[in-house]
Short mmCIF file of C-alpha atoms and ligand atoms in Angstrom, two decimals:
data_model
loop_
_atom_site.label_atom_id
_atom_site.label_comp_id
_atom_site.label_asym_id
_atom_site.label_seq_id
_atom_site.Cartn_x
_atom_site.Cartn_y
_atom_site.Cartn_z
CA MET Q 244 -1.83 -22.35 -31.60
CA LYS Q 245 -1.09 -23.60 -28.09
CA ARG Q 246 -3.36 -21.93 -25.56
CA TYR Q 247 -2.13 -22.00 -21.98
CA LYS Q 248 -4.43 -21.36 -19.04
CA VAL Q 249 -3.07 -19.05 -16.36
CA ALA Q 250 -4.67 -18.26 -13.00
CA ILE Q 251 -3.53 -15.03 -11.39
CA ILE Q 252 -4.52 -14.73 -7.74
CA GLY Q 253 -4.76 -11.09 -6.73
CA ALA Q 254 -6.05 -8.27 -8.95
CA GLY Q 255 -3.55 -5.64 -7.85
CA PRO Q 256 -0.76 -4.02 -9.89
CA ALA Q 257 1.53 -7.08 -9.76
CA GLY Q 258 -1.32 -9.28 -11.03
CA TYR Q 259 -2.23 -6.94 -13.91
CA PHE Q 260 1.39 -6.39 -14.92
CA THR Q 261 1.77 -10.18 -15.04
CA ALA Q 262 -1.25 -10.41 -17.36
CA GLN Q 263 0.21 -7.63 -19.50
CA ALA Q 264 3.60 -9.36 -19.76
CA LEU Q 265 1.89 -12.64 -20.67
CA ASN Q 266 -0.11 -10.90 -23.41
CA ASN Q 267 3.08 -9.28 -24.68
CA SER Q 268 4.77 -12.65 -24.91
CA ALA Q 269 1.91 -14.26 -26.88
CA ASP Q 270 2.67 -14.95 -30.54
CA ALA Q 271 1.40 -17.02 -33.45
CA GLU Q 272 2.45 -20.24 -31.69
CA ARG Q 273 1.32 -19.53 -28.16
CA GLY Q 274 -1.47 -17.67 -26.41
CA PHE Q 275 -2.84 -17.35 -22.89
CA GLN Q 276 -6.28 -17.53 -21.28
CA ILE Q 277 -6.02 -15.42 -18.14
CA ASP Q 278 -8.35 -15.88 -15.18
CA MET Q 279 -7.80 -13.34 -12.42
CA PHE Q 280 -9.13 -14.02 -8.93
CA ASP Q 281 -9.55 -11.62 -6.02
CA ARG Q 282 -11.11 -12.01 -2.60
CA LEU Q 283 -12.73 -8.58 -3.02
CA PRO Q 284 -15.58 -7.90 -5.43
CA THR Q 285 -13.47 -4.99 -6.74
CA PRO Q 286 -10.11 -5.28 -8.55
CA TRP Q 287 -7.00 -2.99 -8.54
CA GLY Q 288 -5.62 -3.94 -5.10
CA LEU Q 289 -3.49 -1.20 -3.57
CA VAL Q 290 -4.27 1.18 -6.42
CA ARG Q 291 -7.81 1.29 -5.04
CA SER Q 292 -7.22 0.73 -1.34
CA GLY Q 293 -3.62 1.88 -0.76
CA VAL Q 294 -2.78 4.93 -2.89
CA ALA Q 295 -3.64 8.12 -1.01
CA PRO Q 296 -6.79 9.85 -2.32
CA ASP Q 297 -4.90 13.12 -2.84
CA HIS Q 298 -2.60 11.32 -5.34
CA PRO Q 299 -5.05 10.82 -8.23
CA LYS Q 300 -2.26 10.75 -10.84
CA ILE Q 301 -0.90 7.50 -9.38
CA ARG Q 302 -4.37 6.00 -9.83
CA THR Q 303 -4.34 6.67 -13.58
CA VAL Q 304 -2.51 3.33 -13.99
CA THR Q 305 -6.00 1.81 -13.80
CA LYS Q 306 -6.36 2.77 -17.49
CA VAL Q 307 -3.69 0.12 -18.21
CA PHE Q 308 -5.57 -2.41 -16.05
CA GLU Q 309 -8.85 -1.64 -17.83
CA LYS Q 310 -7.25 -2.27 -21.21
CA ILE Q 311 -6.02 -5.69 -20.07
CA ALA Q 312 -9.45 -6.53 -18.64
CA ALA Q 313 -11.13 -5.61 -21.94
CA GLU Q 314 -9.14 -8.28 -23.83
CA PRO Q 315 -11.17 -11.36 -24.84
CA ASN Q 316 -8.67 -13.68 -23.09
CA TYR Q 317 -9.39 -12.16 -19.63
CA ARG Q 318 -11.95 -13.24 -17.02
CA TYR Q 319 -12.40 -11.78 -13.53
CA PHE Q 320 -13.46 -13.89 -10.56
CA GLY Q 321 -14.15 -11.39 -7.76
CA ASN Q 322 -15.30 -12.39 -4.27
CA VAL Q 323 -13.32 -15.63 -4.55
CA GLU Q 324 -10.81 -16.20 -1.78
CA LEU Q 325 -7.91 -18.61 -2.06
CA GLY Q 326 -8.02 -21.07 0.82
CA ARG Q 327 -11.73 -20.40 1.47
CA ASP Q 328 -13.58 -20.65 -1.84
CA ILE Q 329 -10.90 -22.29 -3.89
CA GLN Q 330 -7.86 -24.36 -2.96
CA ILE Q 331 -4.45 -24.01 -4.50
CA ALA Q 332 -4.49 -27.72 -5.42
CA ASP Q 333 -7.67 -27.19 -7.48
CA LEU Q 334 -6.02 -24.33 -9.31
CA GLU Q 335 -2.89 -26.34 -9.96
CA ARG Q 336 -5.01 -29.11 -11.48
CA ALA Q 337 -7.05 -26.78 -13.69
CA TYR Q 338 -4.37 -24.38 -14.93
CA ASP Q 339 -1.04 -24.69 -16.65
CA VAL Q 340 0.33 -21.88 -14.50
CA VAL Q 341 -0.76 -20.35 -11.19
CA VAL Q 342 0.63 -16.93 -10.29
CA LEU Q 343 0.22 -15.67 -6.74
CA ALA Q 344 -0.06 -11.88 -6.55
CA THR Q 345 -1.60 -11.68 -3.12
CA GLY Q 346 0.47 -8.81 -1.68
CA THR Q 347 1.24 -8.39 2.01
CA SER Q 348 -1.57 -6.94 4.05
CA LEU Q 349 -0.72 -7.27 7.74
CA GLY Q 350 1.00 -4.39 9.50
CA LYS Q 351 4.19 -5.21 11.38
CA LYS Q 352 4.13 -4.64 15.12
CA LEU Q 353 6.56 -2.46 17.05
CA GLY Q 354 6.64 -4.99 19.88
CA ILE Q 355 6.92 -2.36 22.63
CA PRO Q 356 4.89 -1.98 25.84
CA GLY Q 357 1.65 -0.04 25.48
CA GLU Q 358 1.22 -0.81 21.77
CA GLU Q 359 -2.19 -2.37 22.49
CA LEU Q 360 -3.58 0.81 24.11
CA PRO Q 361 -6.62 2.42 22.46
CA GLY Q 362 -5.50 5.20 20.15
CA VAL Q 363 -2.70 3.10 18.61
CA ILE Q 364 -3.45 1.81 15.14
CA SER Q 365 -1.50 0.35 12.27
CA ALA Q 366 -1.25 2.05 8.90
CA ALA Q 367 -2.34 -1.36 7.57
CA ASP Q 368 -5.79 -0.53 9.06
CA PHE Q 369 -5.79 3.26 8.74
CA VAL Q 370 -4.97 3.39 4.99
CA PRO Q 371 -7.65 0.93 3.79
CA TRP Q 372 -10.11 2.64 6.14
CA TYR Q 373 -9.74 6.04 4.47
CA ASN Q 374 -9.70 4.35 1.07
CA GLY Q 375 -13.04 2.57 1.57
CA HIS Q 376 -11.87 -1.07 1.72
CA PRO Q 377 -15.01 -2.94 2.82
CA ASP Q 378 -13.17 -4.91 5.54
CA TYR Q 379 -11.98 -1.72 7.24
CA ALA Q 380 -15.09 0.46 7.17
CA SER Q 381 -15.53 0.10 10.93
CA VAL Q 382 -11.94 0.91 11.96
CA ASN Q 383 -13.05 4.38 13.04
CA PRO Q 384 -9.68 5.82 14.13
CA PRO Q 385 -10.02 8.21 17.04
CA LEU Q 386 -9.00 11.58 15.54
CA GLU Q 387 -9.54 13.25 18.89
CA GLY Q 388 -7.07 15.39 20.75
CA LYS Q 389 -4.41 17.52 19.12
CA TYR Q 390 -1.31 15.38 18.68
CA ALA Q 391 -0.72 12.53 16.25
CA ILE Q 392 2.53 10.62 15.87
CA VAL Q 393 3.29 8.40 12.89
CA ILE Q 394 6.17 5.94 13.42
CA GLY Q 395 8.21 5.11 10.32
CA ALA Q 396 10.13 7.14 7.74
CA GLY Q 397 8.68 5.59 4.59
CA ASN Q 398 6.07 6.65 2.03
CA VAL Q 399 3.23 4.97 3.90
CA ALA Q 400 4.07 7.02 7.02
CA MET Q 401 4.21 10.09 4.78
CA ASP Q 402 0.76 9.33 3.32
CA CYS Q 403 -0.72 8.83 6.82
CA GLY Q 404 0.92 11.99 8.20
CA ARG Q 405 -0.17 14.10 5.23
CA MET Q 406 -3.75 12.79 5.34
CA LEU Q 407 -3.96 13.69 9.03
CA ALA Q 408 -2.44 17.14 8.50
CA LEU Q 409 -4.39 18.21 5.40
CA VAL Q 410 -7.34 20.54 5.66
CA PRO Q 411 -10.31 18.26 4.92
CA HIS Q 412 -11.64 20.44 2.10
CA GLU Q 413 -8.48 19.45 0.18
CA LEU Q 414 -9.89 15.91 0.26
CA SER Q 415 -13.48 16.79 -0.65
CA SER Q 416 -12.93 16.43 -4.39
CA THR Q 417 -11.13 13.08 -4.09
CA ASP Q 418 -12.40 9.50 -3.98
CA ILE Q 419 -11.76 9.18 -0.23
CA ALA Q 420 -14.41 7.06 1.53
CA ASP Q 421 -17.36 9.16 2.74
CA HIS Q 422 -17.01 7.82 6.29
CA ALA Q 423 -13.36 8.94 6.38
CA LEU Q 424 -14.09 12.39 5.00
CA GLU Q 425 -16.63 12.88 7.77
CA VAL Q 426 -14.13 11.84 10.45
CA PHE Q 427 -11.38 14.05 8.96
CA HIS Q 428 -13.81 16.99 9.01
CA ALA Q 429 -14.50 16.40 12.69
CA SER Q 430 -10.83 15.75 13.52
CA SER Q 431 -9.20 17.92 16.16
CA ILE Q 432 -5.69 16.71 15.26
CA ARG Q 433 -3.55 19.76 14.51
CA ASP Q 434 0.01 18.68 15.22
CA VAL Q 435 1.36 15.62 13.39
CA THR Q 436 4.90 14.28 13.74
CA ILE Q 437 6.38 11.59 11.51
CA VAL Q 438 9.21 9.91 13.39
CA GLY Q 439 12.14 7.96 11.91
CA ARG Q 440 14.47 5.88 14.06
CA ARG Q 441 17.48 6.59 11.85
CA GLY Q 442 18.82 9.79 10.30
CA PRO Q 443 17.40 11.85 7.41
CA GLU Q 444 20.02 10.23 5.16
CA HIS Q 445 18.49 6.80 5.88
CA ALA Q 446 14.85 7.76 5.38
CA ALA Q 447 12.85 5.59 2.98
CA PHE Q 448 10.72 8.51 1.70
CA THR Q 449 11.06 9.17 -2.02
CA SER Q 450 11.77 12.73 -3.07
CA PRO Q 451 8.56 13.47 -5.05
CA GLU Q 452 6.64 12.83 -1.82
CA LEU Q 453 8.98 15.15 0.12
CA ARG Q 454 8.84 17.83 -2.56
CA GLU Q 455 5.07 18.13 -2.39
CA LEU Q 456 5.12 19.01 1.32
CA PRO Q 457 6.11 22.70 0.96
CA LYS Q 458 3.21 23.07 -1.50
CA LEU Q 459 0.63 22.33 1.20
CA GLU Q 460 -1.14 25.66 1.55
CA GLU Q 461 -2.85 25.23 4.86
CA THR Q 462 -0.30 23.11 6.73
CA ASP Q 463 3.12 24.31 7.92
CA VAL Q 464 5.80 21.66 7.56
CA PHE Q 465 8.82 21.48 9.85
CA ILE Q 466 12.16 19.70 9.96
CA ARG Q 467 14.84 20.88 12.40
CA PRO Q 468 17.52 22.44 10.12
CA GLU Q 469 20.35 21.03 12.27
CA GLN Q 470 19.10 17.46 11.63
CA ILE Q 471 19.57 18.02 7.89
CA ALA Q 472 22.88 19.89 8.26
CA ASP Q 473 24.24 17.04 10.42
CA ALA Q 474 23.03 14.44 7.91
CA ILE Q 475 24.64 16.31 5.01
CA SER Q 476 27.93 16.50 6.86
CA ARG Q 477 27.75 12.80 7.76
CA VAL Q 478 27.21 11.66 4.16
CA GLY Q 479 30.06 13.85 2.89
CA ALA Q 480 31.03 13.14 -0.72
CA ARG Q 481 28.33 10.46 -1.13
CA ILE Q 482 25.88 13.28 -1.76
CA GLU Q 483 27.55 13.86 -5.15
CA SER Q 484 27.45 10.24 -6.31
CA GLU Q 485 24.12 9.04 -4.86
CA LYS Q 486 21.33 10.75 -6.80
CA ASP Q 487 18.37 9.62 -4.65
CA LEU Q 488 20.17 10.50 -1.43
CA ARG Q 489 21.02 13.95 -2.80
CA SER Q 490 17.50 14.55 -3.99
CA ASN Q 491 16.00 13.51 -0.64
CA LEU Q 492 18.38 15.62 1.42
CA GLU Q 493 17.88 18.64 -0.85
CA ALA Q 494 14.11 18.28 -0.53
CA MET Q 495 14.38 18.00 3.25
CA LYS Q 496 16.72 20.99 3.40
CA GLU Q 497 14.17 23.03 1.49
CA ILE Q 498 11.48 22.04 4.00
CA ALA Q 499 13.77 22.79 6.94
CA HIS Q 500 14.39 26.34 5.69
CA ALA Q 501 10.91 27.09 4.35
CA GLU Q 502 9.04 30.08 5.69
CA HIS Q 503 5.94 29.17 7.64
CA ARG Q 504 2.60 30.77 7.06
CA GLY Q 505 1.45 30.51 10.65
CA ASN Q 506 -1.08 27.81 9.78
CA GLU Q 507 -2.86 26.11 12.64
CA ARG Q 508 -2.02 22.70 11.17
CA LYS Q 509 1.52 21.45 11.57
CA LEU Q 510 3.35 18.48 10.12
CA SER Q 511 6.86 17.74 11.42
CA LEU Q 512 9.46 15.19 10.35
CA ALA Q 513 11.69 14.11 13.24
CA PHE Q 514 14.63 11.72 13.10
CA LEU Q 515 16.87 9.58 15.29
CA LEU Q 516 14.17 8.56 17.75
CA THR Q 517 13.47 4.91 18.59
CA PRO Q 518 10.06 4.27 20.16
CA LEU Q 519 10.47 2.52 23.53
CA GLU Q 520 7.04 2.61 25.13
CA VAL Q 521 3.54 3.90 24.56
CA LEU Q 522 2.37 5.60 27.74
CA GLY Q 523 -1.16 6.28 28.99
CA SER Q 524 -3.60 5.07 31.62
CA ASP Q 525 -6.54 3.95 29.49
CA ARG Q 526 -5.46 5.25 26.08
CA VAL Q 527 -2.32 6.60 24.46
CA GLU Q 528 -1.16 9.87 26.04
CA ARG Q 529 2.59 10.02 25.33
CA VAL Q 530 5.26 8.08 23.53
CA LYS Q 531 8.68 7.53 25.05
CA PHE Q 532 11.65 7.56 22.64
CA ALA Q 533 15.37 6.88 22.94
CA VAL Q 534 17.40 9.62 21.27
CA ASN Q 535 19.85 8.12 18.79
CA ARG Q 536 22.97 9.30 17.06
CA VAL Q 537 24.80 8.08 13.99
CA GLU Q 538 28.26 6.54 14.32
CA ASN Q 539 29.99 5.29 11.15
CA ASP Q 540 26.64 5.20 9.38
CA LYS Q 541 25.19 3.00 12.17
CA VAL Q 542 22.51 4.23 14.53
CA VAL Q 543 23.21 3.90 18.25
CA SER Q 544 21.05 4.94 21.17
CA THR Q 545 22.24 7.56 23.63
CA ASP Q 546 21.14 7.71 27.28
CA GLU Q 547 18.83 10.56 26.45
CA ILE Q 548 15.06 9.88 26.53
CA VAL Q 549 12.28 12.12 25.27
CA GLU Q 550 8.53 11.89 25.67
CA LEU Q 551 6.20 13.39 23.07
CA PRO Q 552 2.52 14.08 23.68
CA CYS Q 553 0.29 11.83 21.61
CA ASP Q 554 -3.45 11.39 21.15
CA LEU Q 555 -3.23 9.11 18.13
CA LEU Q 556 -0.32 6.83 17.26
CA ILE Q 557 -0.05 5.29 13.82
CA THR Q 558 2.59 2.66 13.17
CA ALA Q 559 3.75 2.60 9.54
CA ILE Q 560 6.74 0.29 9.79
CA GLY Q 561 6.09 -2.16 6.97
CA TYR Q 562 3.91 -5.17 6.22
CA LYS Q 563 3.91 -8.94 6.19
CA GLY Q 564 1.82 -11.38 4.20
CA LEU Q 565 -1.14 -13.46 5.22
CA GLU Q 566 -0.19 -17.12 5.06
CA ILE Q 567 -1.85 -19.05 2.24
CA PRO Q 568 -2.71 -22.69 2.97
CA GLY Q 569 -0.64 -25.05 0.82
CA VAL Q 570 2.01 -22.43 0.02
CA PRO Q 571 5.28 -22.15 1.97
CA ASN Q 572 5.91 -18.85 3.71
CA GLU Q 573 9.19 -17.36 4.87
CA ARG Q 574 9.82 -14.06 6.61
CA GLY Q 575 6.35 -12.68 5.84
CA ARG Q 576 6.35 -13.51 2.11
CA ILE Q 577 5.82 -16.56 -0.07
CA ALA Q 578 8.98 -18.68 -0.21
CA ASN Q 579 10.33 -18.55 -3.77
CA VAL Q 580 13.44 -18.58 -5.89
CA ASP Q 581 13.32 -15.71 -8.39
CA GLY Q 582 9.53 -15.91 -8.47
CA LYS Q 583 9.20 -19.70 -8.65
CA VAL Q 584 7.42 -21.42 -5.78
CA ARG Q 585 7.27 -24.90 -7.32
CA GLU Q 586 6.56 -26.47 -10.72
CA GLY Q 587 3.73 -24.46 -12.27
CA VAL Q 588 3.34 -22.06 -9.31
CA TYR Q 589 4.92 -18.61 -9.32
CA VAL Q 590 4.72 -15.47 -7.22
CA VAL Q 591 4.98 -11.77 -8.09
CA GLY Q 592 4.84 -8.38 -6.37
CA TRP Q 593 5.05 -7.81 -2.62
CA ALA Q 594 4.09 -11.47 -1.98
CA LYS Q 595 7.31 -12.39 -3.81
CA ARG Q 596 9.84 -9.82 -2.67
CA GLY Q 597 8.33 -8.33 0.49
CA PRO Q 598 6.66 -4.94 0.90
CA SER Q 599 8.97 -2.70 -1.07
CA GLY Q 600 8.80 -0.76 -4.27
CA VAL Q 601 6.38 1.65 -5.88
CA ILE Q 602 3.63 0.52 -8.28
CA GLY Q 603 5.93 0.73 -11.31
CA THR Q 604 8.46 -1.60 -9.64
CA ASN Q 605 5.92 -4.38 -10.15
CA LYS Q 606 5.99 -3.94 -13.90
CA SER Q 607 9.62 -4.91 -14.35
CA ASP Q 608 9.38 -7.50 -11.59
CA SER Q 609 6.34 -9.20 -13.16
CA SER Q 610 8.02 -9.12 -16.60
CA GLU Q 611 11.03 -10.97 -15.20
CA VAL Q 612 8.85 -13.65 -13.64
CA VAL Q 613 6.83 -14.00 -16.85
CA LYS Q 614 10.06 -14.59 -18.81
CA ARG Q 615 10.69 -17.49 -16.48
CA ILE Q 616 7.12 -18.75 -16.74
CA VAL Q 617 7.27 -18.72 -20.53
CA ALA Q 618 10.63 -20.49 -20.57
CA GLU Q 619 9.22 -23.22 -18.31
CA LEU Q 620 5.81 -23.74 -19.94
CA PRO Q 621 4.89 -27.41 -20.42
CA ALA Q 622 5.21 -28.64 -23.99
CA THR Q 623 1.46 -29.25 -24.17
CA PRO Q 624 -1.25 -27.16 -22.48
CA LYS Q 625 -3.61 -28.99 -20.12
CA GLY Q 626 -6.64 -28.63 -22.38
CA VAL Q 627 -10.07 -27.92 -21.05
CA GLY Q 628 -10.25 -27.98 -17.27
CA ALA Q 629 -13.13 -26.18 -15.67
CA ILE Q 630 -12.26 -24.22 -12.55
CA ASP Q 631 -15.83 -22.94 -12.59
CA ALA Q 632 -16.98 -26.34 -11.32
CA HIS Q 633 -15.06 -25.76 -8.06
CA ILE Q 634 -16.66 -22.42 -7.26
CA ASN Q 635 -20.26 -21.58 -6.48
CA SER Q 636 -20.99 -19.45 -9.56
CA GLU Q 637 -23.62 -17.41 -7.72
CA LYS Q 638 -20.98 -15.79 -5.55
CA ILE Q 639 -18.62 -14.71 -8.31
CA VAL Q 640 -18.40 -11.04 -9.23
CA THR Q 641 -17.45 -11.19 -12.89
CA HIS Q 642 -15.89 -8.44 -14.94
CA ASP Q 643 -19.39 -7.31 -15.92
CA GLY Q 644 -20.33 -7.28 -12.23
CA TRP Q 645 -17.33 -5.10 -11.42
CA SER Q 646 -18.18 -2.83 -14.38
CA ALA Q 647 -21.63 -2.32 -12.86
CA ILE Q 648 -20.08 -1.36 -9.48
CA ASN Q 649 -17.61 0.90 -11.27
CA SER Q 650 -20.34 2.76 -13.20
CA VAL Q 651 -22.43 3.32 -10.09
CA GLU Q 652 -19.41 4.69 -8.20
CA ILE Q 653 -18.36 6.97 -11.05
CA SER Q 654 -21.83 8.43 -11.62
CA ALA Q 655 -22.37 8.97 -7.88
CA GLY Q 656 -19.00 10.79 -7.80
CA GLU Q 657 -19.74 12.92 -10.88
CA ALA Q 658 -22.74 14.46 -9.19
CA LEU Q 659 -20.44 15.65 -6.39
CA GLY Q 660 -17.46 16.69 -8.51
CA ARG Q 661 -15.46 13.67 -7.35
CA PRO Q 662 -13.79 10.96 -9.45
CA ARG Q 663 -15.95 8.31 -7.80
CA ARG Q 664 -17.91 7.73 -4.63
CA LYS Q 665 -16.81 4.35 -3.32
CA VAL Q 666 -19.24 1.70 -2.26
CA VAL Q 667 -17.86 0.37 1.01
CA SER Q 668 -20.30 -2.25 2.22
CA TRP Q 669 -19.86 -5.89 1.26
CA SER Q 670 -23.58 -6.44 0.79
CA GLU Q 671 -23.97 -3.45 -1.53
CA LEU Q 672 -20.86 -4.38 -3.51
CA LEU Q 673 -22.12 -7.93 -3.99
CA SER Q 674 -25.61 -6.89 -4.88
CA LEU Q 675 -24.38 -4.29 -7.43
CA GLY Q 676 -21.92 -6.87 -8.74
CA GLY Q 677 -24.73 -9.39 -9.23
CA ALA Q 678 -23.37 -11.93 -6.74
CA LYS Q 679 -24.54 -13.64 -3.59
CA SER Q 680 -22.41 -13.69 -0.45
CA THR Q 681 -22.50 -17.45 -0.01
P1 LIG O 986 9.31 1.29 3.98
O1 LIG O 986 9.56 2.19 2.83
O2 LIG O 986 10.08 0.05 4.10
O3 LIG O 986 9.50 2.16 5.32
C1 LIG O 986 9.32 1.57 6.58
C2 LIG O 986 9.84 2.53 7.65
O4 LIG O 986 9.56 1.94 8.92
C3 LIG O 986 11.37 2.71 7.59
O5 LIG O 986 11.65 4.05 7.86
C4 LIG O 986 11.85 1.81 8.74
O6 LIG O 986 13.03 2.27 9.34
C5 LIG O 986 10.71 1.99 9.72
N1 LIG O 986 10.67 0.94 10.71
C6 LIG O 986 10.65 -0.41 10.51
N2 LIG O 986 10.60 -1.06 11.70
C7 LIG O 986 10.62 -0.10 12.67
C8 LIG O 986 10.60 -0.13 14.08
N3 LIG O 986 10.53 -1.29 14.74
N4 LIG O 986 10.62 1.04 14.75
C9 LIG O 986 10.66 2.23 14.08
N5 LIG O 986 10.68 2.32 12.73
C10 LIG O 986 10.66 1.17 12.04
O7 LIG O 986 7.78 0.82 4.04
P2 LIG O 986 6.40 1.55 3.73
O8 LIG O 986 6.42 2.99 4.09
O9 LIG O 986 5.40 0.65 4.35
O10 LIG O 986 6.29 1.47 2.13
C11 LIG O 986 6.30 0.21 1.47
C12 LIG O 986 6.61 0.44 0.00
O11 LIG O 986 5.51 1.09 -0.63
C13 LIG O 986 7.81 1.33 -0.21
O12 LIG O 986 8.59 0.86 -1.27
C14 LIG O 986 7.18 2.66 -0.56
O13 LIG O 986 8.00 3.52 -1.35
C15 LIG O 986 5.95 2.23 -1.33
N6 LIG O 986 4.93 3.29 -1.28
C16 LIG O 986 5.00 4.24 -2.25
C17 LIG O 986 4.12 5.29 -2.24
C18 LIG O 986 4.21 6.35 -3.31
O14 LIG O 986 4.86 6.13 -4.32
N7 LIG O 986 3.61 7.50 -3.13
C19 LIG O 986 3.15 5.40 -1.23
C20 LIG O 986 3.11 4.42 -0.25
C21 LIG O 986 4.03 3.36 -0.29
P3 LIG O 986 14.46 1.58 9.00
O15 LIG O 986 14.80 2.07 7.64
O16 LIG O 986 15.33 2.07 10.09
O17 LIG O 986 14.23 0.08 9.04
#
């Protein structure tokens, strides 16, 4: 049997779905040895550090990842960073195929005056902070004052807005980072507004996320009914033929007409406002917006300006990728043609297509790229090439190392009625994982 060696860089959903598709395409003639690398000691990428803690069902996909990791053809190399600990050229020499699944981790900037004021943070920092990513443990977002604004009408903005508006005891039984739970408990934020620059009909939220909002027991959720009525009249007959659009607008209409319980905590969705400037003397105090209207499905600004009070501003307007040395980058992602970067090097997930799509999107996307990989495999595998020689073995967190971290987290969580209690310091992660930092 021909045994091909594949390096997958990035242990998030796109990386695991690539491994799964490779395993599914193995047969009597051809098999794969899969080495998965991640710069963190812990695998699972956004499933660990992106998915909101109050969405535990989404995290159950880790069962699939665990099954892949338990296969004898899988090895994990945690705490190994591409460009720092290992170079792409070394990987290309040692493996038949290199698959980049490195995601996109930098938050896009609004590029407006005042964005650098204290009290303005990117969802790209806020989300990994509450999820216990070790690089973000010290973000410490200032949840002081009453008003928070989240810019963006996508699911990340929705997660940020909901996390800020929830009563903290609703998070106590989740795997949220301890430091974040403490800050949410002390938070004085009571009025959160998620702001989209286009209309409700253009919002990037998905309807399951919208439909859970009226179920929040201790937060009243608001949308101005006229914004939804106007959107419905603008889309006209499209509402019949476009299922997602219909589902979103129906969900928003339900929110707009819901009865409110008089809760102290409020979460509002506002549309047709383009942020122009963040105002404040030594920290954010207000945000200035241009009021927009929709003309022939295009958004145009009017002369009207509004200012909303703001003590915390979160920008959730999308992501771009970190550049990887030796790999071409274009428009915030790795340059590729249908997943191919160059001979023997491929890319999957957000690093391939940009930051769009839910976790499941990566399954079909990775399968497509794997079809291409398999079709383009060299006639003869490279034979034995030891990547291990290029990496200081003392610093690697292996699969056993990760399993040790995992067990400690799960047992610490069990004692508190939580799914896990995350370890958030690098030194503790490395020591539990049996690795050295250098
Ligand atoms: P997204 O869905 O692309 O939404 C980005 C939002 O930011 C859009 O509303 C966009 O408005 C707005 N925006 C961009 N630039 C802006 C600017 N300069 N000023 C004001 N607004 C601006 O991105 P995302 O929310 O980061 O989510 C990324 C992907 O992850 C999505 O596919 C999402 O569904 C997925 N995700 C899923 C879940 C879940 O399933 N629960 C959770 C989190 C994320 P325009 O449309 O006008 O450009």
